């Protein structure tokens, strides 16, 4: 159940996920936490039992989704009726919210105008930051072309610019770290975006484009599975965030999985997944700021965002580190650390209520089924 906050809401004697042995009395007024105080001993009910135990955590922030994509192959989406696409996108919003994600950064494909439409007409109060269209290999046509493309992206109202700096699953593994842009073009994009008040995220599997990202001071790099130990150290020093999106490659590597991709793509995904565990280990040891992102698209994946936790834990993150990457640290990467990602007075009341301690969930399926309510403190005017 998704609950858009009434004017006032109170939760008495509720646990805050990650804080053991304590309960809290929490009040929410007009979509913000207005009181968070440790509760006293819990009284017995009339029948001698104690009140139901519930846990609250901040809403999850997924920093890498594709909410507009209805099909893995874009050609398949182009064959769909526009009305059908709209309905599927609205369901992507709904499924994302149901799984506890209250804020998403769309990494290419959805326009702010589409977000406003879905929020208004389908009543799906998901916070979405967008990069609108992606800059890729087809845009490596020099500075003038890039200036025109950036102007077009800014005109959509996007707050982010996404650079497809290398290939992905469509490129042979031995060539996937080769840059799509010249160094001059890459630096121009970042400087132009920053000069116009836009943040930059960079799709890179590794190689020199990670170095360029560090030097240019982008906000985050995505994927980065072939990142080296030296690059991880410099990434940590620079403050550039790393959004690994680990689970999508394990999903893509399974030839019998929900994506059912061709064998050659599955093989590339498997190689990427093997490398990811190493890269994430480097990043964790170096102290790189990590952000939670899924890279999920299509109805087969929307709503299963919590699977990313399973992979992060399998690859060596502690439970607390994984949760921070999806809450407090993710909010900081967006520049919203002052109002999102924490259960604290003055913060926006985006949160998830669980019937069991989410820190003790065995896997994403158990975590998802323990969700009682997804709370959003969203004010429609903010989302529009």
Tab-separated table of C-alpha atoms in Angstrom:
chain	number	residue	atom	x	y	z
A	1	UNK	CA	0.000	0.000	0.000
A	2	UNK	CA	1.289	3.469	-0.899
A	3	UNK	CA	0.267	6.190	1.523
A	4	UNK	CA	0.440	9.818	0.468
A	5	UNK	CA	0.762	11.645	3.738
A	6	UNK	CA	-2.290	13.245	5.346
A	7	UNK	CA	-1.776	16.523	7.158
A	8	UNK	CA	-0.721	14.668	10.315
A	9	UNK	CA	0.432	11.102	10.976
A	10	UNK	CA	1.958	9.466	14.053
A	11	UNK	CA	3.802	6.174	14.601
A	12	UNK	CA	4.260	5.280	18.260
A	13	UNK	CA	6.805	2.755	19.474
A	14	UNK	CA	8.204	1.981	16.026
A	15	UNK	CA	11.715	0.682	15.368
A	16	UNK	CA	14.063	2.587	13.060
A	17	UNK	CA	15.908	0.125	10.821
A	18	UNK	CA	19.565	-0.138	11.782
A	19	UNK	CA	19.075	1.060	15.369
A	20	UNK	CA	18.856	-1.953	17.643
A	21	UNK	CA	17.121	-2.148	20.993
A	22	UNK	CA	15.169	1.100	20.764
A	23	UNK	CA	11.748	2.261	19.668
A	24	UNK	CA	10.696	5.709	18.601
A	25	UNK	CA	7.663	7.947	18.543
A	26	UNK	CA	7.542	9.646	15.159
A	27	UNK	CA	5.252	12.419	13.981
A	28	UNK	CA	4.777	13.603	10.418
A	29	UNK	CA	3.171	16.923	9.570
A	30	UNK	CA	2.534	18.124	6.028
A	31	UNK	CA	4.864	15.562	4.520
A	32	UNK	CA	7.874	16.082	6.835
A	33	UNK	CA	9.135	14.429	9.983
A	34	UNK	CA	8.386	16.908	12.756
A	35	UNK	CA	9.228	14.757	15.784
A	36	UNK	CA	11.526	11.738	16.172
A	37	UNK	CA	12.020	10.833	19.825
A	38	UNK	CA	12.979	7.662	21.652
A	39	UNK	CA	9.886	6.007	23.105
A	40	UNK	CA	9.474	4.739	26.631
A	41	UNK	CA	8.558	1.155	27.629
A	42	UNK	CA	5.732	-0.203	25.534
A	43	UNK	CA	2.488	-0.863	27.454
A	44	UNK	CA	0.692	-4.155	27.245
A	45	UNK	CA	-2.580	-4.329	25.338
A	46	UNK	CA	-5.854	-5.143	27.062
A	47	UNK	CA	-5.382	-8.827	26.229
A	48	UNK	CA	-1.903	-8.837	27.791
A	49	UNK	CA	-0.001	-8.722	24.497
A	50	UNK	CA	2.295	-5.972	23.350
A	51	UNK	CA	1.627	-3.821	20.324
A	52	UNK	CA	2.688	-5.066	16.921
A	53	UNK	CA	6.336	-4.482	16.123
A	54	UNK	CA	6.955	-2.374	13.038
A	55	UNK	CA	10.120	-0.985	11.498
A	56	UNK	CA	10.609	2.202	9.492
A	57	UNK	CA	13.416	3.052	7.091
A	58	UNK	CA	13.956	5.942	4.696
A	59	UNK	CA	12.518	5.419	1.230
A	60	UNK	CA	14.990	3.785	-1.157
A	61	UNK	CA	16.701	5.999	-3.734
A	62	UNK	CA	17.465	4.165	-6.990
A	63	UNK	CA	20.067	6.269	-8.772
A	64	UNK	CA	20.009	4.407	-12.085
A	65	UNK	CA	16.715	3.326	-13.628
A	66	UNK	CA	15.080	3.516	-17.056
A	67	UNK	CA	11.408	4.140	-16.351
A	68	UNK	CA	10.436	4.876	-19.955
A	69	UNK	CA	11.766	1.629	-21.426
A	70	UNK	CA	9.067	-0.964	-22.014
A	71	UNK	CA	11.301	-3.395	-23.934
A	72	UNK	CA	14.941	-4.447	-23.789
A	73	UNK	CA	15.221	-3.863	-27.539
A	74	UNK	CA	14.216	-0.291	-28.368
A	75	UNK	CA	12.947	-1.392	-31.778
A	76	UNK	CA	10.271	-3.431	-29.999
A	77	UNK	CA	9.137	-0.360	-28.071
A	78	UNK	CA	8.846	1.640	-31.290
A	79	UNK	CA	6.305	-0.904	-32.541
A	80	UNK	CA	4.002	-0.340	-29.566
A	81	UNK	CA	0.989	1.968	-29.538
A	82	UNK	CA	1.737	5.269	-27.699
A	83	UNK	CA	-1.206	4.718	-25.338
A	84	UNK	CA	0.094	1.254	-24.467
A	85	UNK	CA	3.532	2.721	-23.734
A	86	UNK	CA	2.010	5.356	-21.445
A	87	UNK	CA	0.109	2.753	-19.438
A	88	UNK	CA	3.239	0.596	-19.126
A	89	UNK	CA	5.278	3.579	-17.961
A	90	UNK	CA	2.641	4.410	-15.345
A	91	UNK	CA	2.827	0.828	-14.095
A	92	UNK	CA	6.627	1.136	-13.944
A	93	UNK	CA	6.158	4.095	-11.588
A	94	UNK	CA	3.645	2.138	-9.492
A	95	UNK	CA	5.799	-0.991	-9.295
A	96	UNK	CA	8.857	1.050	-8.337
A	97	UNK	CA	6.956	2.734	-5.516
A	98	UNK	CA	5.481	-0.547	-4.253
A	99	UNK	CA	8.939	-1.973	-3.699
A	100	UNK	CA	9.927	0.935	-1.472
A	101	UNK	CA	11.715	3.168	-3.972
A	102	UNK	CA	10.447	6.697	-3.432
A	103	UNK	CA	13.093	8.566	-5.462
A	104	UNK	CA	14.629	7.565	-8.779
A	105	UNK	CA	17.237	9.061	-11.043
A	106	UNK	CA	16.307	8.060	-14.563
A	107	UNK	CA	19.495	7.434	-16.521
A	108	UNK	CA	18.053	8.211	-19.929
A	109	UNK	CA	14.823	7.779	-21.802
A	110	UNK	CA	12.140	9.690	-19.935
A	111	UNK	CA	11.424	13.397	-20.298
A	112	UNK	CA	10.347	15.718	-17.474
A	113	UNK	CA	7.099	16.369	-19.352
A	114	UNK	CA	6.321	12.637	-19.260
A	115	UNK	CA	7.063	12.516	-15.530
A	116	UNK	CA	4.699	15.405	-14.871
A	117	UNK	CA	1.971	13.685	-16.880
A	118	UNK	CA	2.340	10.369	-15.054
A	119	UNK	CA	2.384	12.020	-11.643
A	120	UNK	CA	-0.658	14.150	-12.376
A	121	UNK	CA	-2.939	11.782	-14.281
A	122	UNK	CA	-1.959	8.431	-12.761
A	123	UNK	CA	-1.381	9.733	-9.221
A	124	UNK	CA	2.009	8.063	-8.854
A	125	UNK	CA	3.998	10.274	-6.433
A	126	UNK	CA	7.463	9.037	-7.381
A	127	UNK	CA	10.271	11.596	-7.217
A	128	UNK	CA	12.232	11.406	-10.450
A	129	UNK	CA	15.338	13.248	-11.542
A	130	UNK	CA	16.117	12.815	-15.212
A	131	UNK	CA	18.842	13.126	-17.801
A	132	UNK	CA	16.284	12.964	-20.634
A	133	UNK	CA	18.372	11.855	-23.638
A	134	UNK	CA	21.792	10.210	-23.538
A	135	UNK	CA	24.901	11.449	-25.339
A	136	UNK	CA	26.540	8.481	-27.073
A	137	UNK	CA	28.795	7.446	-29.919
A	138	UNK	CA	26.453	8.958	-32.518
A	139	UNK	CA	27.098	12.358	-30.918
A	140	UNK	CA	30.879	12.227	-31.263
A	141	UNK	CA	30.777	14.787	-34.072
A	142	UNK	CA	32.732	17.629	-32.574
A	143	UNK	CA	32.200	20.514	-30.199
A	144	UNK	CA	29.586	22.402	-32.212
A	145	UNK	CA	27.342	19.371	-32.529
A	146	UNK	CA	27.680	18.643	-28.823
A	147	UNK	CA	26.826	22.223	-27.929
A	148	UNK	CA	23.610	21.955	-29.936
A	149	UNK	CA	22.728	18.591	-28.389
A	150	UNK	CA	23.318	19.884	-24.870
A	151	UNK	CA	21.096	22.875	-25.552
A	152	UNK	CA	18.347	20.476	-26.650
A	153	UNK	CA	18.728	18.422	-23.463
A	154	UNK	CA	18.617	21.517	-21.254
A	155	UNK	CA	15.426	22.613	-23.008
A	156	UNK	CA	13.642	19.471	-21.791
A	157	UNK	CA	14.201	20.562	-18.189
A	158	UNK	CA	16.603	17.729	-17.349
A	159	UNK	CA	18.795	18.273	-14.315
A	160	UNK	CA	21.416	15.725	-15.375
A	161	UNK	CA	23.495	15.041	-18.476
A	162	UNK	CA	24.401	11.428	-19.178
A	163	UNK	CA	27.527	10.581	-21.146
A	164	UNK	CA	27.736	7.111	-22.698
A	165	UNK	CA	31.516	7.192	-22.502
A	166	UNK	CA	32.072	3.539	-23.486
A	167	UNK	CA	30.083	0.703	-24.952
A	168	UNK	CA	28.054	-1.789	-22.947
A	169	UNK	CA	26.571	-5.229	-23.501
A	170	UNK	CA	26.394	-4.512	-27.218
A	171	UNK	CA	30.186	-4.221	-27.505
A	172	UNK	CA	32.719	-7.078	-27.494
A	173	UNK	CA	34.375	-7.406	-24.086
A	174	UNK	CA	37.842	-6.652	-25.486
A	175	UNK	CA	36.609	-3.337	-26.898
A	176	UNK	CA	34.054	-2.269	-24.306
A	177	UNK	CA	36.384	0.141	-22.496
A	178	UNK	CA	37.308	2.053	-25.649
A	179	UNK	CA	36.032	5.669	-25.414
A	180	UNK	CA	33.148	6.859	-27.569
A	181	UNK	CA	34.335	10.472	-27.410
A	182	UNK	CA	37.666	12.224	-27.696
A	183	UNK	CA	39.132	13.621	-24.509
A	184	UNK	CA	38.382	17.131	-25.749
A	185	UNK	CA	34.741	16.281	-26.415
A	186	UNK	CA	34.333	14.645	-23.014
A	187	UNK	CA	35.773	17.612	-21.136
A	188	UNK	CA	33.615	20.012	-23.159
A	189	UNK	CA	30.417	18.139	-22.239
A	190	UNK	CA	31.210	18.167	-18.517
A	191	UNK	CA	32.283	21.812	-18.417
A	192	UNK	CA	29.289	22.958	-20.464
A	193	UNK	CA	26.878	21.000	-18.267
A	194	UNK	CA	28.348	22.337	-15.039
A	195	UNK	CA	28.391	25.884	-16.397
A	196	UNK	CA	24.663	25.524	-17.018
A	197	UNK	CA	23.884	24.152	-13.570
A	198	UNK	CA	23.537	20.515	-14.638
A	199	UNK	CA	25.029	17.451	-12.950
A	200	UNK	CA	26.792	14.724	-14.932
A	201	UNK	CA	26.646	10.933	-14.726
A	202	UNK	CA	28.946	8.811	-16.857
A	203	UNK	CA	28.280	5.338	-18.215
A	204	UNK	CA	31.702	3.709	-18.276
A	205	UNK	CA	32.800	0.113	-18.062
A	206	UNK	CA	36.376	1.157	-17.370
A	207	UNK	CA	39.561	2.409	-18.997
A	208	UNK	CA	40.576	5.986	-19.634
A	209	UNK	CA	37.043	7.362	-19.345
A	210	UNK	CA	37.160	6.723	-15.590
A	211	UNK	CA	40.317	8.841	-15.475
A	212	UNK	CA	38.592	11.578	-17.485
A	213	UNK	CA	35.595	11.465	-15.138
A	214	UNK	CA	37.828	11.934	-12.092
A	215	UNK	CA	39.754	14.776	-13.681
A	216	UNK	CA	36.624	16.560	-14.891
A	217	UNK	CA	34.830	16.183	-11.557
A	218	UNK	CA	31.614	14.523	-12.682
A	219	UNK	CA	29.019	13.690	-10.038
A	220	UNK	CA	29.006	9.922	-10.581
A	221	UNK	CA	30.266	7.108	-12.735
A	222	UNK	CA	28.011	4.136	-13.485
A	223	UNK	CA	28.869	0.417	-13.804
A	224	UNK	CA	32.694	0.684	-13.743
A	225	UNK	CA	33.260	-3.065	-13.505
A	226	UNK	CA	36.756	-2.884	-15.030
A	227	UNK	CA	37.898	-0.141	-12.658
A	228	UNK	CA	41.430	-0.641	-11.329
A	229	UNK	CA	42.673	-0.396	-7.750
A	230	UNK	CA	44.539	2.820	-8.605
A	231	UNK	CA	41.411	4.347	-10.134
A	232	UNK	CA	39.375	3.430	-7.057
A	233	UNK	CA	41.849	5.285	-4.873
A	234	UNK	CA	41.706	8.385	-7.027
A	235	UNK	CA	37.933	8.147	-7.241
A	236	UNK	CA	37.753	8.188	-3.447
A	237	UNK	CA	40.079	11.190	-3.231
A	238	UNK	CA	38.070	13.127	-5.817
A	239	UNK	CA	34.686	12.574	-4.170
A	240	UNK	CA	33.182	11.315	-7.442
A	241	UNK	CA	30.513	8.740	-6.589
A	242	UNK	CA	30.298	5.207	-7.926
A	243	UNK	CA	26.939	3.626	-8.823
A	244	UNK	CA	27.863	0.029	-9.751
A	245	UNK	CA	24.433	-1.392	-10.767
A	246	UNK	CA	25.632	-4.913	-10.009
A	247	UNK	CA	22.504	-7.061	-10.146
A	248	UNK	CA	21.491	-6.313	-13.738
A	249	UNK	CA	24.567	-8.103	-15.084
A	250	UNK	CA	23.881	-11.265	-13.109
A	251	UNK	CA	20.319	-11.148	-14.421
A	252	UNK	CA	21.518	-10.590	-17.998
A	253	UNK	CA	24.030	-13.435	-17.692
A	254	UNK	CA	21.291	-16.008	-17.098
A	255	UNK	CA	20.176	-17.391	-20.497
A	256	UNK	CA	16.996	-18.754	-18.868
A	257	UNK	CA	16.308	-15.613	-16.842
A	258	UNK	CA	13.645	-12.950	-17.263
A	259	UNK	CA	15.566	-11.187	-20.040
A	260	UNK	CA	16.435	-14.382	-21.983
A	261	UNK	CA	19.187	-12.668	-23.974
A	262	UNK	CA	21.240	-14.231	-26.803
A	263	UNK	CA	24.214	-16.377	-25.692
A	264	UNK	CA	26.836	-13.850	-26.803
A	265	UNK	CA	25.221	-11.141	-24.640
A	266	UNK	CA	24.880	-13.530	-21.698
A	267	UNK	CA	28.595	-14.309	-21.967
A	268	UNK	CA	29.519	-10.615	-21.932
A	269	UNK	CA	27.245	-10.040	-18.948
A	270	UNK	CA	28.833	-12.952	-17.074
A	271	UNK	CA	32.306	-11.499	-17.646
A	272	UNK	CA	31.055	-8.129	-16.428
A	273	UNK	CA	29.518	-9.689	-13.315
A	274	UNK	CA	32.770	-11.472	-12.445
A	275	UNK	CA	34.708	-8.224	-12.803
A	276	UNK	CA	32.109	-6.271	-10.823
A	277	UNK	CA	32.812	-8.153	-7.615
A	278	UNK	CA	36.485	-7.179	-7.862
A	279	UNK	CA	35.803	-3.534	-8.724
A	280	UNK	CA	33.319	-3.141	-5.894
A	281	UNK	CA	35.887	-4.611	-3.521
A	282	UNK	CA	38.416	-2.023	-4.666
A	283	UNK	CA	35.885	0.767	-4.218
A	284	UNK	CA	34.839	-0.369	-0.748
A	285	UNK	CA	38.423	-0.713	0.476
A	286	UNK	CA	39.406	2.686	-0.973
A	287	UNK	CA	36.437	4.433	0.625
A	288	UNK	CA	34.652	5.448	-2.585
A	289	UNK	CA	31.208	6.991	-2.050
A	290	UNK	CA	28.749	4.351	-3.268
A	291	UNK	CA	25.253	4.845	-4.654
A	292	UNK	CA	22.499	2.269	-5.091
A	293	UNK	CA	21.292	1.837	-8.665
A	294	UNK	CA	19.682	-1.004	-10.574
A	295	UNK	CA	19.716	-0.105	-14.280
A	296	UNK	CA	16.317	-1.810	-14.400
A	297	UNK	CA	13.914	-1.405	-17.291
A	298	UNK	CA	10.971	-3.367	-18.714
A	299	UNK	CA	8.013	-4.835	-16.783
A	300	UNK	CA	10.069	-7.920	-15.905
A	301	UNK	CA	12.370	-5.828	-13.702
A	302	UNK	CA	10.458	-2.794	-12.426
A	303	UNK	CA	9.362	-3.490	-8.874
A	304	UNK	CA	12.236	-5.855	-8.124
A	305	UNK	CA	14.745	-3.105	-7.345
A	306	UNK	CA	15.589	-4.588	-3.938
A	307	UNK	CA	17.466	-7.409	-5.705
A	308	UNK	CA	20.389	-4.996	-5.910
A	309	UNK	CA	20.841	-5.429	-2.143
A	310	UNK	CA	21.393	-9.169	-2.606
A	311	UNK	CA	24.221	-8.623	-5.063
A	312	UNK	CA	25.859	-5.846	-3.058
A	313	UNK	CA	25.923	-8.126	-0.023
A	314	UNK	CA	27.235	-11.057	-2.076
A	315	UNK	CA	30.035	-8.803	-3.359
A	316	UNK	CA	31.225	-7.870	0.106
A	317	UNK	CA	29.306	-4.845	1.364
A	318	UNK	CA	27.998	-4.968	4.911
A	319	UNK	CA	24.258	-4.592	5.366
A	320	UNK	CA	24.741	-1.122	6.828
A	321	UNK	CA	26.923	-0.065	3.870
A	322	UNK	CA	24.386	-1.351	1.356
A	323	UNK	CA	21.523	0.478	3.098
A	324	UNK	CA	23.500	3.728	3.293
A	325	UNK	CA	24.190	3.503	-0.433
A	326	UNK	CA	20.413	3.385	-0.999
A	327	UNK	CA	19.415	6.073	1.480
A	328	UNK	CA	21.675	8.656	3.093
A	329	UNK	CA	24.593	8.364	0.663
A	330	UNK	CA	22.313	8.220	-2.381
A	331	UNK	CA	20.564	11.395	-1.246
A	332	UNK	CA	23.938	13.085	-0.912
A	333	UNK	CA	24.879	12.122	-4.465
A	334	UNK	CA	21.681	13.771	-5.708
A	335	UNK	CA	22.477	16.897	-3.699
A	336	UNK	CA	19.448	16.228	-1.465
A	337	UNK	CA	21.221	14.989	1.632
A	338	UNK	CA	19.724	17.833	3.657
A	339	UNK	CA	16.154	16.567	3.207
A	340	UNK	CA	16.102	12.964	1.944
A	341	UNK	CA	17.547	9.635	3.036
A	342	UNK	CA	17.117	9.847	6.810
A	343	UNK	CA	14.429	9.454	9.466
A	344	UNK	CA	15.101	12.781	11.130
A	345	UNK	CA	13.250	15.927	12.099
A	346	UNK	CA	12.832	18.341	9.218
A	347	UNK	CA	13.397	15.695	6.537
A	348	UNK	CA	10.847	14.813	3.861
A	349	UNK	CA	8.748	11.891	5.091
A	350	UNK	CA	9.581	9.406	2.345
A	351	UNK	CA	9.770	6.077	4.156
A	352	UNK	CA	8.899	2.392	4.178
A	353	UNK	CA	7.108	0.549	6.991
A	354	UNK	CA	8.038	-3.132	7.440
A	355	UNK	CA	6.447	-5.927	9.476
A	356	UNK	CA	9.902	-7.392	10.193
A	357	UNK	CA	13.385	-5.989	10.698
A	358	UNK	CA	14.635	-5.232	7.163
A	359	UNK	CA	18.237	-5.623	8.307
A	360	UNK	CA	17.493	-9.285	9.076
A	361	UNK	CA	15.806	-10.137	5.760
A	362	UNK	CA	17.423	-13.168	4.112
A	363	UNK	CA	16.970	-11.807	0.601
A	364	UNK	CA	15.107	-9.295	-1.521
A	365	UNK	CA	12.003	-11.455	-1.813
A	366	UNK	CA	11.627	-11.672	1.961
A	367	UNK	CA	12.325	-7.963	2.299
A	368	UNK	CA	9.753	-7.045	-0.328
A	369	UNK	CA	7.021	-9.217	1.171
A	370	UNK	CA	7.572	-7.634	4.607
A	371	UNK	CA	6.626	-4.175	3.319
A	372	UNK	CA	3.441	-2.941	4.972
A	373	UNK	CA	3.252	0.595	3.631
A	374	UNK	CA	5.291	2.909	1.439
A	375	UNK	CA	5.002	6.482	2.672
A	376	UNK	CA	5.638	9.474	0.484
A	377	UNK	CA	5.745	12.998	1.766
A	378	UNK	CA	5.489	14.226	-1.803
A	379	UNK	CA	3.760	17.481	-2.504
A	380	UNK	CA	2.370	17.423	-6.029
A	381	UNK	CA	3.687	20.891	-6.836
A	382	UNK	CA	7.219	19.685	-6.011
A	383	UNK	CA	6.896	16.639	-8.243
A	384	UNK	CA	5.510	18.688	-11.117
